Short mmCIF file of C-alpha atoms and ligand atoms in Angstrom, two decimals:
data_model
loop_
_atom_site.label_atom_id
_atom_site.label_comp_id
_atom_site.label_asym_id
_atom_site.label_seq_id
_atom_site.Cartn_x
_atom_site.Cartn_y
_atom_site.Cartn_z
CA UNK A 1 -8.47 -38.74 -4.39
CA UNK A 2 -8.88 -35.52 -6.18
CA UNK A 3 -6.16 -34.53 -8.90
CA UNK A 4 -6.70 -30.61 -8.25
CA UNK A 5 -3.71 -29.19 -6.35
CA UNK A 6 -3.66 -28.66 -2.73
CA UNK A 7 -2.78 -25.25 -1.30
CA UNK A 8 -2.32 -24.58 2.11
CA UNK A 9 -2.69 -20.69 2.97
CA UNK A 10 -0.74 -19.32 5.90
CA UNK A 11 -1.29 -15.34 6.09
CA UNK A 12 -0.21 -15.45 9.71
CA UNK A 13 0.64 -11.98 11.25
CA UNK A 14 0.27 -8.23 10.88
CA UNK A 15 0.48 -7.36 7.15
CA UNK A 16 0.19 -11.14 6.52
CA UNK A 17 -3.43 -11.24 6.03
CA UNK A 18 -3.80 -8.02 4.35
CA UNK A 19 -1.13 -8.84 1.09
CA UNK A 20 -3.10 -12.62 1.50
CA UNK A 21 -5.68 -10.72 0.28
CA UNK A 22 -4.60 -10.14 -2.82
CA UNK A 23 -3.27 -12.80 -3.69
CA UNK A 24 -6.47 -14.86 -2.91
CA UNK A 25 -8.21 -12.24 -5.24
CA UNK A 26 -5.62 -13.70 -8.10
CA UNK A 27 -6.46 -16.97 -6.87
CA UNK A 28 -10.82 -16.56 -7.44
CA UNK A 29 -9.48 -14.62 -11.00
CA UNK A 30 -8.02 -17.67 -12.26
CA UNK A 31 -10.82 -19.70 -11.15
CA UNK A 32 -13.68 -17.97 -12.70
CA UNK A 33 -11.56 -16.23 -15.77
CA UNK A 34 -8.79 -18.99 -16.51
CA UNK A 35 -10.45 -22.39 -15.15
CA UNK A 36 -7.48 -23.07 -13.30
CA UNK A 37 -8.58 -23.93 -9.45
CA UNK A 38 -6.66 -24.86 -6.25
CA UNK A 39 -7.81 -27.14 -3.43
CA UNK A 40 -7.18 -24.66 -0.66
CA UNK A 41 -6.77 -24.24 2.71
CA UNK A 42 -6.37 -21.94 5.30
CA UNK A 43 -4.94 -21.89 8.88
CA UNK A 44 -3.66 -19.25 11.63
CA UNK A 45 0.06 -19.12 12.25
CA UNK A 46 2.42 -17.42 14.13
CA UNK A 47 0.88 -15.25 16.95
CA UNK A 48 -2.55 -15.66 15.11
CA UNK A 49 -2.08 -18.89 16.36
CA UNK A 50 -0.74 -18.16 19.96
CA UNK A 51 -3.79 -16.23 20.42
CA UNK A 52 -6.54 -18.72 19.07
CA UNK A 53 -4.63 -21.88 20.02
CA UNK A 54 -1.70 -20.94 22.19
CA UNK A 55 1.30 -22.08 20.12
CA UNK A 56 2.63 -20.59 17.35
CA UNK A 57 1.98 -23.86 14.77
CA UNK A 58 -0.37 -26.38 16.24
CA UNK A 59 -0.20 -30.07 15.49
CA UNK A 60 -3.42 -29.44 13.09
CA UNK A 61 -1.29 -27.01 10.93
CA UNK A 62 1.62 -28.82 10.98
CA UNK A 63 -0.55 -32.03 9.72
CA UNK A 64 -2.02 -29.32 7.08
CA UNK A 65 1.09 -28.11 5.92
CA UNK A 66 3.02 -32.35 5.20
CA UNK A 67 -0.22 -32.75 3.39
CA UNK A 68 -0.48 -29.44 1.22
CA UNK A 69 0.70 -29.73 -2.78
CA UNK A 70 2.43 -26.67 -1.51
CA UNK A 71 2.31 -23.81 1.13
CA UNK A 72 1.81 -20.03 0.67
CA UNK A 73 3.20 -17.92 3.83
CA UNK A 74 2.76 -14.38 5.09
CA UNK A 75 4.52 -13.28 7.67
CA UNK A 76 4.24 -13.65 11.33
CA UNK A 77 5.33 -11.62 14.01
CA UNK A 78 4.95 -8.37 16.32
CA UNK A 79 5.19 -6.60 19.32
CA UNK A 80 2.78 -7.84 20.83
CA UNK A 81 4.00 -10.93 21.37
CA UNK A 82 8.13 -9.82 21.87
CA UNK A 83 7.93 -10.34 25.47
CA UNK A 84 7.74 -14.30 25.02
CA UNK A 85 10.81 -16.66 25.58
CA UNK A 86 12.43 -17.29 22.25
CA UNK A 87 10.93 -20.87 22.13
CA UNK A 88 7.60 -19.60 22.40
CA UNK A 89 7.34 -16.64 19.63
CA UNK A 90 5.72 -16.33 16.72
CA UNK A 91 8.97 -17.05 14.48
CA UNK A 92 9.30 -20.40 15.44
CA UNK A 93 6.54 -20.96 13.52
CA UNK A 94 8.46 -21.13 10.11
CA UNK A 95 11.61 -22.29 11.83
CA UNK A 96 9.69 -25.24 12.35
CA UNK A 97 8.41 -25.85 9.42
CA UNK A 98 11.98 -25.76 7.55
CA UNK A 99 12.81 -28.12 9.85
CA UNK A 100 9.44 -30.76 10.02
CA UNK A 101 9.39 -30.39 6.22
CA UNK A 102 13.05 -30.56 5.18
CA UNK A 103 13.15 -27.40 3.82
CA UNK A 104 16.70 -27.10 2.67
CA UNK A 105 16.80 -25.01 -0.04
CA UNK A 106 16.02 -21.08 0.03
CA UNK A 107 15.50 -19.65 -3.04
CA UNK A 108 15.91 -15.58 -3.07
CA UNK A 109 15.35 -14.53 -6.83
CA UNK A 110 16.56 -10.46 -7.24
CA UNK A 111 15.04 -9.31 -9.62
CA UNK A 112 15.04 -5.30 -10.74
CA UNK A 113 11.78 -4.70 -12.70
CA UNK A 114 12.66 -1.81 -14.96
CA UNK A 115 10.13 0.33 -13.82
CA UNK A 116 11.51 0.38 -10.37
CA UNK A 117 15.26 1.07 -11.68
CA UNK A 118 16.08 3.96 -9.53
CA UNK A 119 14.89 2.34 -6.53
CA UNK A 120 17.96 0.69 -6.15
CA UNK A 121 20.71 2.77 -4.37
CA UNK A 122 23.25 2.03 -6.83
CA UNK A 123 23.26 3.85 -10.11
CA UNK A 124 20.69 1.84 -12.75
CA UNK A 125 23.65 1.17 -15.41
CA UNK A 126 24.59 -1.53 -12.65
CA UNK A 127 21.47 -3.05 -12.08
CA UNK A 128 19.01 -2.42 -14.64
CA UNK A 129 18.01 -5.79 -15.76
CA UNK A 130 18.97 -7.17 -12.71
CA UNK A 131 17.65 -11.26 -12.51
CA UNK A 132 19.67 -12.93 -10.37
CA UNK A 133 18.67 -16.17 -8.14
CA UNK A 134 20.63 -17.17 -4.54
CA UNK A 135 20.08 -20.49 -3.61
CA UNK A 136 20.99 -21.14 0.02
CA UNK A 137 21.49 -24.67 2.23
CA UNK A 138 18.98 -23.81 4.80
CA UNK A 139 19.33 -26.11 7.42
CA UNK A 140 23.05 -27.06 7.41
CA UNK A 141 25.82 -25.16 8.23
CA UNK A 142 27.48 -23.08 11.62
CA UNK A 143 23.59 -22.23 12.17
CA UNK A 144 23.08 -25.75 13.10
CA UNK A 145 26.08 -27.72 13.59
CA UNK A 146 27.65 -29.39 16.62
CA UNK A 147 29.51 -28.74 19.01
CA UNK A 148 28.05 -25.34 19.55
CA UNK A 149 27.66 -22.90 22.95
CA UNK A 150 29.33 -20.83 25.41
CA UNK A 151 31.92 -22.21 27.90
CA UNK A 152 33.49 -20.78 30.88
CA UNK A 153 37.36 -20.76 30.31
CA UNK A 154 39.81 -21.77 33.90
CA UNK A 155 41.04 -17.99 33.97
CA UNK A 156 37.14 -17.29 33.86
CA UNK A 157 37.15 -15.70 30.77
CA UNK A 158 34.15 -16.79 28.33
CA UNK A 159 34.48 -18.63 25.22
CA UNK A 160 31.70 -19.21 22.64
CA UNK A 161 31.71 -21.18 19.48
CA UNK A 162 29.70 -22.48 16.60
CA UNK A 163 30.61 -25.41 13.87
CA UNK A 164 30.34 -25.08 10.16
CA UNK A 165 29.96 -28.56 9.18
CA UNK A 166 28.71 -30.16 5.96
CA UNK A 167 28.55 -33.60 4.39
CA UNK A 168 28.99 -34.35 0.48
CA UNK A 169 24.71 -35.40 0.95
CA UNK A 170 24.06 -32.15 1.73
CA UNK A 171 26.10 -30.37 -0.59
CA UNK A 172 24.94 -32.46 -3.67
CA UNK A 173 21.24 -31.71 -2.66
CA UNK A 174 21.29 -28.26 -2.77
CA UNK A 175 24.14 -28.26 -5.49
CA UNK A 176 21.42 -30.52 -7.56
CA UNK A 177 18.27 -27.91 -7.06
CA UNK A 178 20.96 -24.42 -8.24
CA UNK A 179 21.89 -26.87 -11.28
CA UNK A 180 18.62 -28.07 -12.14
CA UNK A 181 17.26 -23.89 -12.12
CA UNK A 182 20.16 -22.80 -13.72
CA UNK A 183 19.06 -25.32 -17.02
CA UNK A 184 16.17 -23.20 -16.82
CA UNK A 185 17.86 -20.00 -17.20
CA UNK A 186 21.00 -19.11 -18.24
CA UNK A 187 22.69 -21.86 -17.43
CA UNK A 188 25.47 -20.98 -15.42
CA UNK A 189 26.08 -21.15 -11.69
CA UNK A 190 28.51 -19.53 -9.20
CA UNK A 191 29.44 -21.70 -5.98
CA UNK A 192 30.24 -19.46 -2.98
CA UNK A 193 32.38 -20.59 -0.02
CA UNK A 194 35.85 -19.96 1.60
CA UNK A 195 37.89 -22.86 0.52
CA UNK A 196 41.69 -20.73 1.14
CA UNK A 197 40.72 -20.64 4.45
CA UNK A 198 37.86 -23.47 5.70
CA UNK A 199 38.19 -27.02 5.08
CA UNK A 200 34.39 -27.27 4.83
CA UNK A 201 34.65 -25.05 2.16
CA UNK A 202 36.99 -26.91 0.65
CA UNK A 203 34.91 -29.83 0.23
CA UNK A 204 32.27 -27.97 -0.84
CA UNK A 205 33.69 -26.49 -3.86
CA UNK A 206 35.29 -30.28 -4.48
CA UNK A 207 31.37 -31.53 -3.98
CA UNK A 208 30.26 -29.19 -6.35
CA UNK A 209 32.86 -29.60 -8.84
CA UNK A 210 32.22 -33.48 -9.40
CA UNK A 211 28.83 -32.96 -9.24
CA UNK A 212 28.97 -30.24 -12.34
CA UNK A 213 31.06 -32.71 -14.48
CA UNK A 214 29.06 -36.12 -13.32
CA UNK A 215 25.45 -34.93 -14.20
CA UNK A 216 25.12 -31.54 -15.22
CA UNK A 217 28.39 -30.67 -17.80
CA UNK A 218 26.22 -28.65 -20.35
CA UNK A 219 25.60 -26.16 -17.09
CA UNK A 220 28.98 -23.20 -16.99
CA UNK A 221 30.46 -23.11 -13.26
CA UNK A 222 32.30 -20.91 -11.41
CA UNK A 223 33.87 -20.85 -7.64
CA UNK A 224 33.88 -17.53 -5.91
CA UNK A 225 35.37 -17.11 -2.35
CA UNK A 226 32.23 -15.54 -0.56
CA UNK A 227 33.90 -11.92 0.50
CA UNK A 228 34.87 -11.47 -3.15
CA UNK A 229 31.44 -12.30 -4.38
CA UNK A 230 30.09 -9.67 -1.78
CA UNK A 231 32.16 -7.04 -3.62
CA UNK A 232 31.22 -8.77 -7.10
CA UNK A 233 27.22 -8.21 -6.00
CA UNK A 234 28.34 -4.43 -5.68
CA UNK A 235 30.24 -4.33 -8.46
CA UNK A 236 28.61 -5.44 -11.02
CA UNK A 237 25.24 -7.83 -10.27
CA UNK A 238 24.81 -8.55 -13.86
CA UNK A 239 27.27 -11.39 -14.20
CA UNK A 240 25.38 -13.58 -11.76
CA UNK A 241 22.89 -15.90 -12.78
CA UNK A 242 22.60 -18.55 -10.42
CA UNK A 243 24.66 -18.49 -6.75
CA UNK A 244 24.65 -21.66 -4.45
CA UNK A 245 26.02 -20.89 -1.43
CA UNK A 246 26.02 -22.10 2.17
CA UNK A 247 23.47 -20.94 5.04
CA UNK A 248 25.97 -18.59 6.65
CA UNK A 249 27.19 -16.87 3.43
CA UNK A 250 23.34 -17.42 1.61
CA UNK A 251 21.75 -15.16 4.81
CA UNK A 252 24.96 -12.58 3.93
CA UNK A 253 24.97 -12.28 0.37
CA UNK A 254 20.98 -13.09 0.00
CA UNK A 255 20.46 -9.55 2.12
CA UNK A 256 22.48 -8.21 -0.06
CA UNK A 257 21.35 -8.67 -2.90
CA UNK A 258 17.79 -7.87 -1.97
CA UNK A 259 18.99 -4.53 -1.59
CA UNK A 260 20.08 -4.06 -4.83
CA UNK A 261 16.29 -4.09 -5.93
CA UNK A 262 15.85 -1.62 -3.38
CA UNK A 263 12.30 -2.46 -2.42
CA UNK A 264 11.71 -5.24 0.62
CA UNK A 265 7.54 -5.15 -0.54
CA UNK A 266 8.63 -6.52 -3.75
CA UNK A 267 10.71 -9.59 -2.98
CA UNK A 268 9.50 -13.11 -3.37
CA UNK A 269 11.23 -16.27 -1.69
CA UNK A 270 10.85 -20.51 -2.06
CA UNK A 271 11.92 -22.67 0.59
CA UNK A 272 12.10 -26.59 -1.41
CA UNK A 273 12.22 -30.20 0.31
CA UNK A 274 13.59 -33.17 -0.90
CA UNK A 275 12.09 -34.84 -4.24
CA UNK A 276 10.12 -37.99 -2.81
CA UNK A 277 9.68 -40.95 -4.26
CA UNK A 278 6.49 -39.82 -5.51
CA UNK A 279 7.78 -36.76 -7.30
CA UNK A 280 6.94 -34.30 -5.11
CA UNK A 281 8.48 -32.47 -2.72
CA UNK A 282 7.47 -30.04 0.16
CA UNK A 283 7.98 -26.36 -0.92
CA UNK A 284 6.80 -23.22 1.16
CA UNK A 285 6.49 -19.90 -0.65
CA UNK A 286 6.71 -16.20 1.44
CA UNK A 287 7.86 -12.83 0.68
CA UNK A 288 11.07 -11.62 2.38
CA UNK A 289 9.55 -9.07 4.30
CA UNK A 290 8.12 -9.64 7.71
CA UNK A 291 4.82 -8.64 9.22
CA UNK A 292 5.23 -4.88 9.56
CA UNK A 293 4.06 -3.44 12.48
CA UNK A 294 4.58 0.19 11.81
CA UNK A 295 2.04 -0.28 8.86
CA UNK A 296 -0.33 -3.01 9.60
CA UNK A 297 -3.69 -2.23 9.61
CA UNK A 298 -3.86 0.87 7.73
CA UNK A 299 -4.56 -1.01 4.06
CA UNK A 300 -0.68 0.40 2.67
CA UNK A 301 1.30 -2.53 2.21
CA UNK A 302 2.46 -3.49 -0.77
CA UNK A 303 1.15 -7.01 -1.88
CA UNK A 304 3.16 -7.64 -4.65
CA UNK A 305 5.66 -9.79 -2.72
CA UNK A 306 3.19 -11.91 -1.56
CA UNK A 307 1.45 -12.17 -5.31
CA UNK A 308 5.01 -12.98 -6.93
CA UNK A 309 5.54 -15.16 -4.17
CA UNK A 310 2.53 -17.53 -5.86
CA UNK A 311 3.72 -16.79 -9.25
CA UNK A 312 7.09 -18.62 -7.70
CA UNK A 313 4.47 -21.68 -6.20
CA UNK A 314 2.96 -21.92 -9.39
CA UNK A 315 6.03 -22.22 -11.51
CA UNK A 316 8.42 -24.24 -9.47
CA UNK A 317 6.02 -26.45 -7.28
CA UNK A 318 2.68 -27.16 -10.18
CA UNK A 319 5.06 -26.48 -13.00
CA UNK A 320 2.41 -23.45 -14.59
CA UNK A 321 5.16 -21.47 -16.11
CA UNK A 322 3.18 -19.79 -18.46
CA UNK A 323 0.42 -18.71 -15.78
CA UNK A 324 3.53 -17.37 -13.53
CA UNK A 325 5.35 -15.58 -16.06
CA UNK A 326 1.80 -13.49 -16.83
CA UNK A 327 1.64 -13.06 -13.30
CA UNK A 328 4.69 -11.28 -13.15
CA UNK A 329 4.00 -9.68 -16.48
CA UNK A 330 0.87 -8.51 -14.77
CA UNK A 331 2.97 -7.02 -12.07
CA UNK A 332 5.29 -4.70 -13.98
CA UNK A 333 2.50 -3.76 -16.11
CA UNK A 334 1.01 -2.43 -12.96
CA UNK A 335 4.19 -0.93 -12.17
CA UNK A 336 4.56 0.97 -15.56
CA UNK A 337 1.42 2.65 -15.30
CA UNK A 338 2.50 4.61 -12.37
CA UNK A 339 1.16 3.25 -9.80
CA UNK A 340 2.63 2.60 -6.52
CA UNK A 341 2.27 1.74 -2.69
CA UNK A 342 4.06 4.42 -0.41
CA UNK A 343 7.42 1.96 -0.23
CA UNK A 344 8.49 2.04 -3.76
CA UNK A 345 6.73 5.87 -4.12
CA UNK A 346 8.46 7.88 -6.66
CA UNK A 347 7.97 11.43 -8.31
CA UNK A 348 5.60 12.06 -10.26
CA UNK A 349 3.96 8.14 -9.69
CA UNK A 350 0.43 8.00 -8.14
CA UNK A 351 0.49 6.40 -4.78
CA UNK A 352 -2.29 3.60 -3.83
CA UNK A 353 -3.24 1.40 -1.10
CA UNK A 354 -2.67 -2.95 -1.10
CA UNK A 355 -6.59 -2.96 -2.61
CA UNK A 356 -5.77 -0.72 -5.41
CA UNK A 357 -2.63 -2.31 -6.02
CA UNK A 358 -4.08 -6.15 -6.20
CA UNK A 359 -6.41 -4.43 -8.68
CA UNK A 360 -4.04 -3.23 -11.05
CA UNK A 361 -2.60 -6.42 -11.05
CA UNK A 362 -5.73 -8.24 -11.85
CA UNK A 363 -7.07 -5.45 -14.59
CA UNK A 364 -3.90 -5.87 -16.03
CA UNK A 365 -4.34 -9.89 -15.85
CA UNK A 366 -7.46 -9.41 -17.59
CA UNK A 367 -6.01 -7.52 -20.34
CA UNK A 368 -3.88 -10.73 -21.24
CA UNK A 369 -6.91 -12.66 -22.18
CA UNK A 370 -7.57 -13.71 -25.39
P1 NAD B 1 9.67 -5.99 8.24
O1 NAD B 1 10.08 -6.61 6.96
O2 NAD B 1 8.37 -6.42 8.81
O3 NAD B 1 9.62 -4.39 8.07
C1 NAD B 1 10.76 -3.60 7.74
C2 NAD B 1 10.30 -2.26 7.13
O4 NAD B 1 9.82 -2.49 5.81
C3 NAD B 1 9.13 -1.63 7.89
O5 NAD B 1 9.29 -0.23 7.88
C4 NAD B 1 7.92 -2.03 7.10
O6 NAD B 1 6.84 -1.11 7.19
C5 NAD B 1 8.46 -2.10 5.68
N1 NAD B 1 7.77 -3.13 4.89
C6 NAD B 1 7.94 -4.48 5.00
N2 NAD B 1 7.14 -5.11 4.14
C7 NAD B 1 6.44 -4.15 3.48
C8 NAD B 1 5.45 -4.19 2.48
N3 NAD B 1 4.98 -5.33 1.95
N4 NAD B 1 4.94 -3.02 2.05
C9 NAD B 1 5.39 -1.87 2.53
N5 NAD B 1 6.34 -1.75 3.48
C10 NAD B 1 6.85 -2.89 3.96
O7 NAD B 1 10.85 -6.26 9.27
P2 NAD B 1 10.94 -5.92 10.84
O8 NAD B 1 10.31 -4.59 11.11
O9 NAD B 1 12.36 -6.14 11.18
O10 NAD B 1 10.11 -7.03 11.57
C11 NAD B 1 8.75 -6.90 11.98
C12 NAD B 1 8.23 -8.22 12.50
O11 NAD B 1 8.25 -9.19 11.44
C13 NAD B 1 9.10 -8.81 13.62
O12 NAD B 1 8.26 -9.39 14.57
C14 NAD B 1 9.94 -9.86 12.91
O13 NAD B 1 10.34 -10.89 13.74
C15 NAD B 1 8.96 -10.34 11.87
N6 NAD B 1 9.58 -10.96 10.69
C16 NAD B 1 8.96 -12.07 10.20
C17 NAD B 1 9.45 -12.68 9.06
C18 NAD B 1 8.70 -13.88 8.55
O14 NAD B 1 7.57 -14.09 8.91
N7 NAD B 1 9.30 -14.69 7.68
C19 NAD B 1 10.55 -12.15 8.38
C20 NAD B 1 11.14 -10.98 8.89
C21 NAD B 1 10.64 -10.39 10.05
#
């Protein structure tokens, strides 16, 4: 069996393939300049894959993507295919991957890369040095629980409704994977929920507690009811370091705090699966952003959620730290030098194309060579 890494490459839709680009240019750079190679592989998803295949993940990719080391996503998605029933679009591509794989743990780093500072819409005293990381259940929760639908009511009025449900299991997973990156960085986590007024979130923030004090007590904790940690984000950013939060209030606050960076083509994202019993576990990798439409085609997009999107793969799936964190170096260095894509455009910058930008991130790669 070979030892290199496997790497399953998904650019699925629109801009998808076009920011794939780039990072597959990083990928030959630190094959040829670094020695470091990948096993890879590379499928269609999404309407790609309706087209070709007609489904949106075929059994093939599916197969692909339990065997891959790890998975590297675009985005899928478009117009073209809007008219299908929701069962058939291109989305359900990655909803079924969370689900085949496990996927249970989205991981939304915002970061604010000083060079981008005023991008944000609040002042940059707030959020300059911005580095914050949400980690939300993603496949528990009122998104998922039972019962669930619409009834008709004797008077013949409607009534819908949705459960928020979770079990100590699925709180101590997820609690276990904001611990375990907190250890890595500050050390210090918030835990978001409404435990004044939902009994779920009342046994969350009980989960969490015990689990702080049984295995990780060197780690500082917090609770913060989720609407106060909304206004918190606002507030002042800077006192977060790690948030675990539920799927409901994770999709909330997650948004949110992707808009204090201010720029959707810069935003990276993990999705992690259980630890096996082999050590591994399934982990996809995508930006944030979907497949844009409006731009696709016309060589504009900004790659550098995609590329930062690897550095994430490479530090939290293979462990490469040190080859992420130049990555990322790479990628402000790019950024101070002025250049940008039309997204994060600013006075007096010089505005480039996803080609130009991949390049600045690989001269700038370069220059960190001995
Ligand atoms: P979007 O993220 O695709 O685009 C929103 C806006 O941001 C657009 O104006 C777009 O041009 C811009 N933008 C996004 N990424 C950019 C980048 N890298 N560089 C420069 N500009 C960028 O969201 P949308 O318009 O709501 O959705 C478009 C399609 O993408 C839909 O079909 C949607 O379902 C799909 N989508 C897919 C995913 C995914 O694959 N995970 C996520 C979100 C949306």
């Amino acid at each position: 069996m070979s030892a290199r890494k496997n790497l399953l490459l998904l650019p699925g839709d629109g801009i998808g393939p076009e920011v794939m680009r780039e990072v597959k240019r990083v990928i030959d750079w630190l094959d040829r300049r670094r020695g470091i190679s990948f096993e890879i592989e590379e499928d269609l998803v999404g309407g790609a894959s309706i087209e070709a295949r007609g489904t949106p993940l075929s059994a093939r990719t599916l197969d692909l993507a339990r065997a891959a080391d790890a998975i590297l996503f675009g985005a899928v998605g478009g117009p073209a295919w809007d008219h299908l029933g929701f069962a058939n679009r291109p989305e359900i591509a990655i909803l079924t991957l969370r689900r085949e794989l496990g996927l249970f743990a989205n991981l939304r780093p915002a970061i604010v890369y000083d060079p981008l500072v005023s991008s944000s819409t609040l002042k940059p005293d707030i959020v300059r040095g911005l580095d914050m990381m949400i980690v939300r259940e993603s496949t528990g929760g009122i998104y998922f629980g039972e019962p669930r639908g619409v009834e008709t009511l004797p008077d013949g009025q409607k009534r819908g409704f949705n459960t928020e449900v979770y079990t100590t299991y699925e709180i101590e997973r997820v609690g276990r994977v904001a611990f375990d990156l907190a250890r890595k960085r500050k050390s210090r986590v918030a835990s978001v929920e409404k435990s004044n007024v939902m009994e779920s979130g009342l046994l969350w923030r009980q989960v969490i507690t015990a689990l702080r004090d049984a295995e990780y007590p060197d780690v500082a904790l917090t609770h913060v009811l989720a609407d106060n940690c909304a206004m918190q984000m606002v507030r002042n950013p800077l006192q977060y370091d790690v948030i675990v939060t539920t799927n409901l209030f994770g999709d909330l606050l997650s948004d949110l705090a992707s808009m204090l960076t201010g720029s959707l083509g810069m935003l990276p994202s993990a999705t992690l699966g259980e630890v096996r019993e082999d050590g591994k576990r399934h982990a996809l990798y995508e930006p944030i952003h979907g497949s844009a439409p409006d731009i696709a085609g016309r060589g504009v997009a900004n790659p550098l959620a995609q590329i930062l999107s690897f550095a994430l793969l490479l530090r939290y799936s293979f462990a490469m730290e040190g080859v992420a964190a130049e990555i990322e170096a790479a990628v402000v260095r790019a950024l101070r030098n002025g250049l940008r894509t039309a997204d994060i455009m600013a006075p007096g910058a010089a505005r480039v194309g996803t080609g130009v930008m991949g390049e600045a991130v690989l001269r700038e790669l370069e220059k960190s060579l001995p």
